[in-house]
XYZ file of C-alpha atoms in Angstrom:
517
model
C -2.323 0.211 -2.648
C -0.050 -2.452 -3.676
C -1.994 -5.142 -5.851
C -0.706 -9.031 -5.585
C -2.289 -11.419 -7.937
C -2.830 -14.817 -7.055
C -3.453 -17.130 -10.318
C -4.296 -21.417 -10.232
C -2.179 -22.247 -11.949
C -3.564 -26.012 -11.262
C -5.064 -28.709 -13.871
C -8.734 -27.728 -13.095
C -7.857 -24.203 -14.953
C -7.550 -26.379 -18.205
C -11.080 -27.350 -18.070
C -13.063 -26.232 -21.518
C -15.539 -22.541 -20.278
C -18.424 -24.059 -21.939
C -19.050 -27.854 -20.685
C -22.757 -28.317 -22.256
C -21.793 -28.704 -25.685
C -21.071 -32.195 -26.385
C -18.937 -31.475 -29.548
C -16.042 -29.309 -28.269
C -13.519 -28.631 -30.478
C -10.046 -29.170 -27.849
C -8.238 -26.782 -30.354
C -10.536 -23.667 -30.503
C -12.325 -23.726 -27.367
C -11.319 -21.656 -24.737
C -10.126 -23.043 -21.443
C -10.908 -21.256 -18.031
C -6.902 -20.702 -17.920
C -6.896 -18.924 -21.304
C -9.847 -16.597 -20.397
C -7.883 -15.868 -17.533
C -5.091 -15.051 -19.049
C -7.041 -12.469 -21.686
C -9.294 -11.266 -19.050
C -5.686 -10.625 -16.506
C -3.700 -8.696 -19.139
C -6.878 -6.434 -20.143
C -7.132 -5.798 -16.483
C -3.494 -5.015 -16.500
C -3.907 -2.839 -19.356
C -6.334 -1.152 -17.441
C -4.581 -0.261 -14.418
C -1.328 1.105 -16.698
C -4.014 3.519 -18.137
C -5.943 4.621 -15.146
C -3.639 3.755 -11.790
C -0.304 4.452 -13.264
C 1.144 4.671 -9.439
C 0.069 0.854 -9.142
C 2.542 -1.780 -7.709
C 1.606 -5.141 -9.303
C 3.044 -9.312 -8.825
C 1.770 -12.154 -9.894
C 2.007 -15.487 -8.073
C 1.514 -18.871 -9.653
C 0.364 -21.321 -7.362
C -0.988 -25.353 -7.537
C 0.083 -27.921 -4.142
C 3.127 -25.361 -4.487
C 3.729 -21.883 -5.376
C 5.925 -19.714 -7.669
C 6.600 -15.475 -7.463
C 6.316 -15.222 -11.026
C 6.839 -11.297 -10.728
C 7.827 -9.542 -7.773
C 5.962 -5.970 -6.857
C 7.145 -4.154 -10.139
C 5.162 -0.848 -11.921
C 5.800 -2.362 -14.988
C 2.478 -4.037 -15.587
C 4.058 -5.638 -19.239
C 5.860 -7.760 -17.515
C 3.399 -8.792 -15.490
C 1.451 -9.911 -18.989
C 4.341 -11.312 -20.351
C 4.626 -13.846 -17.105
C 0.683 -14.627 -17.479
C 0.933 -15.714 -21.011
C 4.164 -17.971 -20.777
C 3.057 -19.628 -17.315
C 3.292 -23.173 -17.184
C 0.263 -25.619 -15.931
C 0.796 -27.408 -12.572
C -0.964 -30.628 -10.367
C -3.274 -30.112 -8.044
C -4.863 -27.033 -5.768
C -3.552 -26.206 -2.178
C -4.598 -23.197 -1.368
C -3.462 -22.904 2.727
C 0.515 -22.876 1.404
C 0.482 -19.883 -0.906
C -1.916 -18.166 1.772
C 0.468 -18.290 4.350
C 3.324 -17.916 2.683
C 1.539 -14.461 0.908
C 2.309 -13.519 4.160
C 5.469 -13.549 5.120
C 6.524 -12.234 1.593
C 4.231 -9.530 1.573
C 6.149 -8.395 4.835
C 9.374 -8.483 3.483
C 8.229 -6.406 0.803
C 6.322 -4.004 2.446
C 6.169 -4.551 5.914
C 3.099 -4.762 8.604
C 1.492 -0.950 7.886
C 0.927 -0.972 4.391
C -2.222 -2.102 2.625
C -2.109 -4.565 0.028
C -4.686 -5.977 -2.410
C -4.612 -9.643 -2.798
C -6.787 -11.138 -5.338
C -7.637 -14.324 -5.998
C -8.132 -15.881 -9.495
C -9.562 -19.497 -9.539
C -11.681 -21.601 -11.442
C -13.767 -22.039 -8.360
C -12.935 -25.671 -7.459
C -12.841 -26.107 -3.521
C -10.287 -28.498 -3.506
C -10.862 -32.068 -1.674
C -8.984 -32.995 1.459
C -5.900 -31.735 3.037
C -5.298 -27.938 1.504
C -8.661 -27.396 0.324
C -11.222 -24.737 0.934
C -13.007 -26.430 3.487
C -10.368 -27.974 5.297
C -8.706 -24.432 5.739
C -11.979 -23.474 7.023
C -12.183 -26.323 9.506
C -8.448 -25.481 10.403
C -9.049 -22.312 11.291
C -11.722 -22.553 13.372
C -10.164 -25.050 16.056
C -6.598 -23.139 15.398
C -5.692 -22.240 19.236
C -2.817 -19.746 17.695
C -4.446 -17.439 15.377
C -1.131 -16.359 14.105
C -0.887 -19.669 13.006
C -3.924 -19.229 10.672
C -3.672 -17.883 6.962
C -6.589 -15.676 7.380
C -6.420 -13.370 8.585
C -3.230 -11.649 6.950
C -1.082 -9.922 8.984
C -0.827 -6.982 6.884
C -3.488 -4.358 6.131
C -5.519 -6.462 3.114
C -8.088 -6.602 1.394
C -8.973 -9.827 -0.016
C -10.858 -10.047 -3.544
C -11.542 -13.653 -5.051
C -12.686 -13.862 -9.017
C -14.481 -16.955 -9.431
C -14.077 -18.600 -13.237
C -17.196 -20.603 -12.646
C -20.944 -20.771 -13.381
C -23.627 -20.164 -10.894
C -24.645 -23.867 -11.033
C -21.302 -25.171 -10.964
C -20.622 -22.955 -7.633
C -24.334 -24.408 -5.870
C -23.262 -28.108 -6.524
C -19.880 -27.590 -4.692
C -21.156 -24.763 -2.409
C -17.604 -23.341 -3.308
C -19.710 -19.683 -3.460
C -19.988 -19.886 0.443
C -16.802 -22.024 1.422
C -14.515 -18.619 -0.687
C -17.242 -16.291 1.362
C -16.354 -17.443 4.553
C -12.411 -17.001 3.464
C -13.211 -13.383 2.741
C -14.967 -12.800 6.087
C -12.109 -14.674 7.885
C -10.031 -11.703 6.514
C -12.266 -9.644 7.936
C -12.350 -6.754 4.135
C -12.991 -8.340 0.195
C -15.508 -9.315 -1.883
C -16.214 -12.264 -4.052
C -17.181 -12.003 -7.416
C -18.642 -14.269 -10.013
C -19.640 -14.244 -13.674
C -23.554 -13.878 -12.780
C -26.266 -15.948 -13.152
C -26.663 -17.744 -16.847
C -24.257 -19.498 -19.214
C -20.541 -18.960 -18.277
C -18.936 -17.410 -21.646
C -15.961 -15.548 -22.391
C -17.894 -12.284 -22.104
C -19.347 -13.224 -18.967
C -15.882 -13.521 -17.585
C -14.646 -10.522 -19.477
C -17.117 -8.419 -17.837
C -16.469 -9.735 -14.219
C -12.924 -8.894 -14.363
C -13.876 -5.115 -15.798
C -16.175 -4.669 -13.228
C -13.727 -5.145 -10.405
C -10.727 -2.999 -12.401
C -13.589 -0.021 -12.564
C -14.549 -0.491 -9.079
C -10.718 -0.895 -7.764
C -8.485 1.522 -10.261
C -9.830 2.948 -12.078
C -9.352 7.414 -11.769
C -10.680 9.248 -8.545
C -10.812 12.930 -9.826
C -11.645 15.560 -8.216
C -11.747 19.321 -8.375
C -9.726 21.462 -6.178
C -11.336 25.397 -5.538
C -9.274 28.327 -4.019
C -11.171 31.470 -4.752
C -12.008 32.238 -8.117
C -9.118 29.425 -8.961
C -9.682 25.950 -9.559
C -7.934 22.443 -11.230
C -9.092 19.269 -11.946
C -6.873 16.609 -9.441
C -6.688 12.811 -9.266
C -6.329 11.542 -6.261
C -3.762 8.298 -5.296
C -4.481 6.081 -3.869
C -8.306 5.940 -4.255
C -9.882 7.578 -1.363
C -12.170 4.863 0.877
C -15.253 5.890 2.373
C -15.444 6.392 5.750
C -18.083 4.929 8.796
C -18.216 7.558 11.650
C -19.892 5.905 14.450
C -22.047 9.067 16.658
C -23.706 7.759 19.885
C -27.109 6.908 17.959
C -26.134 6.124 13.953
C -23.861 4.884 11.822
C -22.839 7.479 9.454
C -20.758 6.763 6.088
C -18.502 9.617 4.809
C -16.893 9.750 1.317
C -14.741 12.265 -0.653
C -17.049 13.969 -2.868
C -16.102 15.631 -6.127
C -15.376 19.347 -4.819
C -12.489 20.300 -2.264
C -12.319 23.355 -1.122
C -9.377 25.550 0.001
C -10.472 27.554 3.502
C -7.217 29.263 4.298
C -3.287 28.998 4.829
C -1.393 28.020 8.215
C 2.527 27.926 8.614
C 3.755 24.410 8.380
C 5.075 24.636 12.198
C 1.351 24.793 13.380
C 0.514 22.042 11.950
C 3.197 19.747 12.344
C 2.686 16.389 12.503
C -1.276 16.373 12.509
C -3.232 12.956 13.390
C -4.661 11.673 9.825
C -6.792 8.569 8.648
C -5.021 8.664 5.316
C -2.444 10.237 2.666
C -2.931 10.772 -0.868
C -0.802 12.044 -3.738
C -2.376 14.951 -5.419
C -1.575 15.801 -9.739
C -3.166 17.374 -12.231
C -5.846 15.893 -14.044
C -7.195 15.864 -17.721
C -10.299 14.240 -18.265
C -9.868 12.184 -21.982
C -13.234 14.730 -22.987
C -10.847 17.888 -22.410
C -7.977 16.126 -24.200
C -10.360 15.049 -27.549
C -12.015 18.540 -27.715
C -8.677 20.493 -27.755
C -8.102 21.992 -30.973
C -5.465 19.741 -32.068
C -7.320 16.677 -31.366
C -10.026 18.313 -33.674
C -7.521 19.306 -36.594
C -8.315 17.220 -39.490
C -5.234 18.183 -41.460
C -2.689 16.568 -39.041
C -2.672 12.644 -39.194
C -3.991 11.083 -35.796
C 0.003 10.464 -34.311
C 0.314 14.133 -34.983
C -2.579 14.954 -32.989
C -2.198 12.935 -30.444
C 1.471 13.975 -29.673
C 0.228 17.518 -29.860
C -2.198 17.325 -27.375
C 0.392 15.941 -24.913
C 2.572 18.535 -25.730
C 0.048 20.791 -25.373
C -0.635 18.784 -21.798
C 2.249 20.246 -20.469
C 1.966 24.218 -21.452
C -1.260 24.505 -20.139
C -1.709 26.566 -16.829
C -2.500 24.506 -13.817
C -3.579 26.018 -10.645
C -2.475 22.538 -9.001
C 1.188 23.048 -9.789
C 0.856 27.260 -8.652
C -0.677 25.612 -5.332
C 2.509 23.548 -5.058
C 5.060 25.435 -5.423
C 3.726 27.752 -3.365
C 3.264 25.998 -0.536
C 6.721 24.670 -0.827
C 8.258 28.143 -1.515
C 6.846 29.368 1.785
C 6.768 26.665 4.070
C 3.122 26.473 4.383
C -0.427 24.000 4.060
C -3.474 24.407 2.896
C -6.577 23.858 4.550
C -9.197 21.731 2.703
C -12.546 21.377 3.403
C -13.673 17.488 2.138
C -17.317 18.047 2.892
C -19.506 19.192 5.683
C -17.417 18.955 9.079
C -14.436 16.972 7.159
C -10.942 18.184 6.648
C -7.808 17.661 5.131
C -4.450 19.770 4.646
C -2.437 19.995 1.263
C 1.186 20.203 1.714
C 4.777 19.940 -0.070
C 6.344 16.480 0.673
C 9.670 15.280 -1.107
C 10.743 11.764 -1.652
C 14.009 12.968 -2.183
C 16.182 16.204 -2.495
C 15.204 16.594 -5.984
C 11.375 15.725 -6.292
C 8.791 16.358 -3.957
C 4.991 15.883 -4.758
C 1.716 18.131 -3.315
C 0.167 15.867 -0.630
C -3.553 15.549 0.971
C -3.567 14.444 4.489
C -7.376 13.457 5.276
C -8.363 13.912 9.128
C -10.998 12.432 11.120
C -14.605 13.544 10.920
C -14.938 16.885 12.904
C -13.759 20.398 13.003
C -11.248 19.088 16.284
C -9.255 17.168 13.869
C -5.690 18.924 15.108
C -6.513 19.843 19.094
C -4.340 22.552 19.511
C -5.272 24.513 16.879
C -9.243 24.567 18.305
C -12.148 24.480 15.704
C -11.675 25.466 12.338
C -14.574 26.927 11.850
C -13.286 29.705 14.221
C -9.925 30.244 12.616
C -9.267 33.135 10.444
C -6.613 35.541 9.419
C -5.044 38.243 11.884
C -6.964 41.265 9.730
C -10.122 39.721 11.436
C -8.909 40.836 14.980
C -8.633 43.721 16.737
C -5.403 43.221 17.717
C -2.982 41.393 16.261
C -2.682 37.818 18.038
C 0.970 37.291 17.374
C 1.603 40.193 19.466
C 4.377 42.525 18.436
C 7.146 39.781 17.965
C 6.182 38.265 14.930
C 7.943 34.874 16.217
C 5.081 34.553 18.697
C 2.432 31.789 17.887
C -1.313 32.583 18.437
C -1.881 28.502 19.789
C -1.018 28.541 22.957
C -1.714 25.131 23.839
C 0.999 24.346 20.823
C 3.614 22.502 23.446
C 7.331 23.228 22.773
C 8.470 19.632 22.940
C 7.330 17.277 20.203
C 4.662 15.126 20.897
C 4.853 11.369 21.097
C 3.731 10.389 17.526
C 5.861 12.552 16.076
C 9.033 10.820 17.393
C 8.290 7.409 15.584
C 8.107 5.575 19.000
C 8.689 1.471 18.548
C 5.553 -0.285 19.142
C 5.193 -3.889 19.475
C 1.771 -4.562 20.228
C 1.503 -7.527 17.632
C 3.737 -9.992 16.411
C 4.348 -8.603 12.902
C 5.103 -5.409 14.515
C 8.476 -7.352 16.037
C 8.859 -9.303 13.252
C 9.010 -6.223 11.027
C 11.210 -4.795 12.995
C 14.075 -7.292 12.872
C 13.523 -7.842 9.387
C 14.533 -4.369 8.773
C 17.765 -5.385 10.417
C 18.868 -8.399 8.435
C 17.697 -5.906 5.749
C 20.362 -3.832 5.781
C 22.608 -6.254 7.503
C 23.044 -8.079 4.210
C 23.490 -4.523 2.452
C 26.697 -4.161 4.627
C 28.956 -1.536 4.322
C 26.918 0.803 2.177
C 24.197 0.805 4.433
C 26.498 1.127 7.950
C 25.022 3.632 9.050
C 21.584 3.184 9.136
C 22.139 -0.244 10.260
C 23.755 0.689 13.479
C 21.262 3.687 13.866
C 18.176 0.774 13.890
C 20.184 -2.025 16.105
C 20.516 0.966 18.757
C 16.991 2.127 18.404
C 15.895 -1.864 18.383
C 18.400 -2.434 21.359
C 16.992 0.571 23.796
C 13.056 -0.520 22.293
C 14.181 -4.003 24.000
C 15.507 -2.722 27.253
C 12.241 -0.742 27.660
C 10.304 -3.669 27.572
C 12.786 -5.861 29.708
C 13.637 -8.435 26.802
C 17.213 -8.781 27.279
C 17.026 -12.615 25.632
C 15.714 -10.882 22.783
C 18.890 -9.361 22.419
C 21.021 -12.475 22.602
C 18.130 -13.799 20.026
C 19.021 -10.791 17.726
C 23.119 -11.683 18.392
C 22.626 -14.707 17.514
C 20.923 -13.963 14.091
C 23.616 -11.498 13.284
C 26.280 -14.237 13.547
C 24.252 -16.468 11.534
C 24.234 -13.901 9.073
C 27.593 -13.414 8.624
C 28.133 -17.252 7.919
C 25.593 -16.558 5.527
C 27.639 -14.173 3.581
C 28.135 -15.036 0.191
C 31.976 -15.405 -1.159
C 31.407 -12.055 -3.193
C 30.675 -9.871 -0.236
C 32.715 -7.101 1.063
C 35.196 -7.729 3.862
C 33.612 -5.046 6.085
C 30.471 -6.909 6.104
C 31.907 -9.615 7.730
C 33.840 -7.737 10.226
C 30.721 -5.179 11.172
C 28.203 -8.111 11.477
C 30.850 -9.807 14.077
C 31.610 -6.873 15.938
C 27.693 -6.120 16.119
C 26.851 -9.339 17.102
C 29.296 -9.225 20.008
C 28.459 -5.560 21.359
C 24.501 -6.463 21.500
C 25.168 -9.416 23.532
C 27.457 -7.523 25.967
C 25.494 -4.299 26.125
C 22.623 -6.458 27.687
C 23.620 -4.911 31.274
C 24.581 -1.699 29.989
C 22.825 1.592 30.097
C 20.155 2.546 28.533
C 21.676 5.554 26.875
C 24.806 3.347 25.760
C 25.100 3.954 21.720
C 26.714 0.423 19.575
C 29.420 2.413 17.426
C 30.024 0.760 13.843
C 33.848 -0.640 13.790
C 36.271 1.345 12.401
C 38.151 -0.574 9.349
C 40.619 0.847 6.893
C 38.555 -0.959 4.295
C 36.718 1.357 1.291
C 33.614 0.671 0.637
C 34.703 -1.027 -3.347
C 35.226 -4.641 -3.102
């Protein structure tokens, strides 16, 4: 999950951490802004060691706002924009929220989850742009899209509060940020704790949320007499299964099991809650009592090289798994816990890498309908006859249908606004990527185009014409020739294919141009 940190950057942050003593020194005492800053790159340093898969920014924000660091793995530079930020005026807090928004989107569009958190010194803000007055906003805000809470995306929303329990009850800023993070529906707030707010008070706040957010899901995977030590990314969540007369909360516990094989074509496109990337794992206890880590000849680089070296010789029943289930076109069905499942497959990123998967189901041993309940599967030795009959090709599942179903065809689905809005984004994408991305532009305007005819928005069409010529006056005097000459002849064919078929297919203009400017 994508992590976006939101820092004040305002003149509030430059307030001394301890404000009882009445002989503060302004050149050694720490300011809520420099505590911040230690307590952000420790955190940072945390998630490099423990969620090396993370996707980090930082945004600096006051009345206005500053990307400091776009969505980058490399957390250094994240530290290395914390500790050279500049101080601002005063905090507004409703522009950088809604604005989070629509840049979030860009980035990652409306289906991914993203972290957003929060670090203030706790100060509400008076008037326009404050806490309370995005509160009040809100709640007689006739168009909720209009509002900054809730995001559009898939969020959760955590807010660290530089601030002492006294200083939060004489503003009431502890419930005014509380009813921000129930607007968004999934966060927390958290705060120093009670007492005297000091650096370690701070220190341990910020820890407390890295251990509780990234810090290493491990787990161990069984098959047999065969085992391996995984990690898990992202962090499995736990679960609430509602039954007809309890709540009941399900989380991934520290075994999975492996119950048997199927071939990938049964179990194509199954319905899951979530995906996670599965690698080997070695705990740092494994790592300090290998032998080399104990040999008190070699000097401590030596022995720490050598145990990474010896990292990577050492047998791993996670990697067999893997390339076996990519060798043979096959997943693995894992048992979570008691009436959960999950399959393990082979999934590649590209035609060169491809990672071991976990696909976690719903509750239930109906989790993939056509193949029945698990419980009752088992291999063909178990029958008296062979279900696959004497052709081989024949699949025991009869209810398997030969055509594909309908969420395996990536069907367009505009039930919300960001939906849309994600959608045509993904246009002017790779419309301003013109010509090396041609083809795939052309392959989404058609798939957009017939999406629009289904629905009977033919004006959205002209809308989308008219961005595409706006676009190309857009162009910058560096771009390629084709780009100008594609984006014209698109713009033209969407808004005369209005009364056209359905089936009719936009066809990108042929040019004797290369694609080297």
């Amino acid at each position: 999950m994508p992590t976006l940190v939101i820092l004040d950057a305002s003149l509030s942050m430059m307030r001394p951490l301890a404000t009882s003593s009445a002989t503060l020194d302004p050149a050694t005492t720490e300011t809520r802004r420099s505590v911040a800053q230690t307590c952000l790159c420790s955190m940072f340093d945390y998630i490099a060691a423990n969620d090396r898969m993370e996707f980090g920014a930082l945004v600096a924000y006051s009345s206005l706002y500053e990307v400091l660091v776009p969505f980058t793995r490399d957390l250094n530079e994240l530290k290395k924009a914390v500790q050279s930020m500049d101080t601002y005026d005063k905090t507004l807090l409703d522009s950088v929220l809604l604005n989070m928004s629509n840049y979030v989107m860009e980035e990652w569009g409306s289906n991914t989850p993203v972290r957003v958190v929060l670090v203030t010194d706790g100060n509400p803000g008076i008037g326009p742009g404050s806490v309370k007055h995005i509160l009040s906003e809100m709640s007689h805000q006739t168009d909720q899209s209009k509002n900054p809470l809730p995001f559009v995306f898939p969020s959760e929303l955590h807010i660290l509060l530089i601030s002492s329990q006294s200083e939060l009850a004489q503003s009431n800023a502890l419930n005014l940020y509380q009813r921000l993070v129930d607007a968004n529906e999934n966060g927390q707030v958290h705060t120093p704790g009670e007492g005297a707010l000091t650096v370690k008070s701070v220190q341990n706040m910020f820890m407390k949320y890295a251990e509780s957010q990234h810090s290493v899901f491990s787990t161990t995977l069984h098959c047999g007499n065969l085992s391996s030590d995984v990690q898990l990314f992202p962090r499995p969540k736990v679960m609430t299964v509602e039954k007809d007369t309890e709540v009941m909360t399900r989380e991934v516990g520290s075994d999975l099991q492996v119950c048997g094989f199927l071939d990938m074509g049964d179990a194509v496109s199954p319905p899951s809650v979530s995906r996670h990337l599965v690698i080997p794992y070695i705990s740092k206890e494994k790592s300090e009592t290998s032998p080399d880590a104990k040999d008190s000849d070699k000097p401590e680089e030596d022995a720490s090289s050598s145990t990474t070296t010896e990292e990577g010789k050492t047998p791993s029943f996670c990697v067999l798994l893997h390339g076996s289930l990519k060798i043979n076109g096959m997943v693995a069905l894992v048992q979570i816990t008691d009436d959960w499942y999950g399959i393990l497959y082979s999934w590649a990123d590209s035609k060169k890498k491809s990672n071991m998967m976990l696909s976690i189901f719903e509750p239930g041993s109906k989790a993939i309908p056509w193949l029945g309940k698990f419980t009752l599967l088992g291999p063909c030795s178990a029958f008296d006859q062979n279900p696959y009959g004497e052709d081989d090709n024949k699949t025991p599942f009869p209810v398997m249908p030969d055509a594909k179903r309908s969420y395996a065809q990536n069907p367009v689905v505009w039930i919300k606004n960001s939906n849309l809005q994600s959608d045509v984004q993904k246009i002017l994408r790779y419309a301003r990527k013109l010509p090396d991305k041609t083809q795939v532009f052309y392959k989404e305007l058609n798939r957009l185009r017939r999406a629009a005819l289904s629905f009977g928005m033919q004006d959205f069409l002209e809308g989308i014409s008219q961005l595409l010529e706006r676009e190309c006056t857009l162009l910058p005097g560096s771009a390629h020739v084709d780009a100008a000459l594609q984006l014209t002849h698109a713009a033209k064919l969407v808004k005369n294919s209005v009364y056209k078929e359905y089936d009719y297919t936009i066809a990108p203009l042929s040019t004797n141009f290369t694609g080297n400017t």
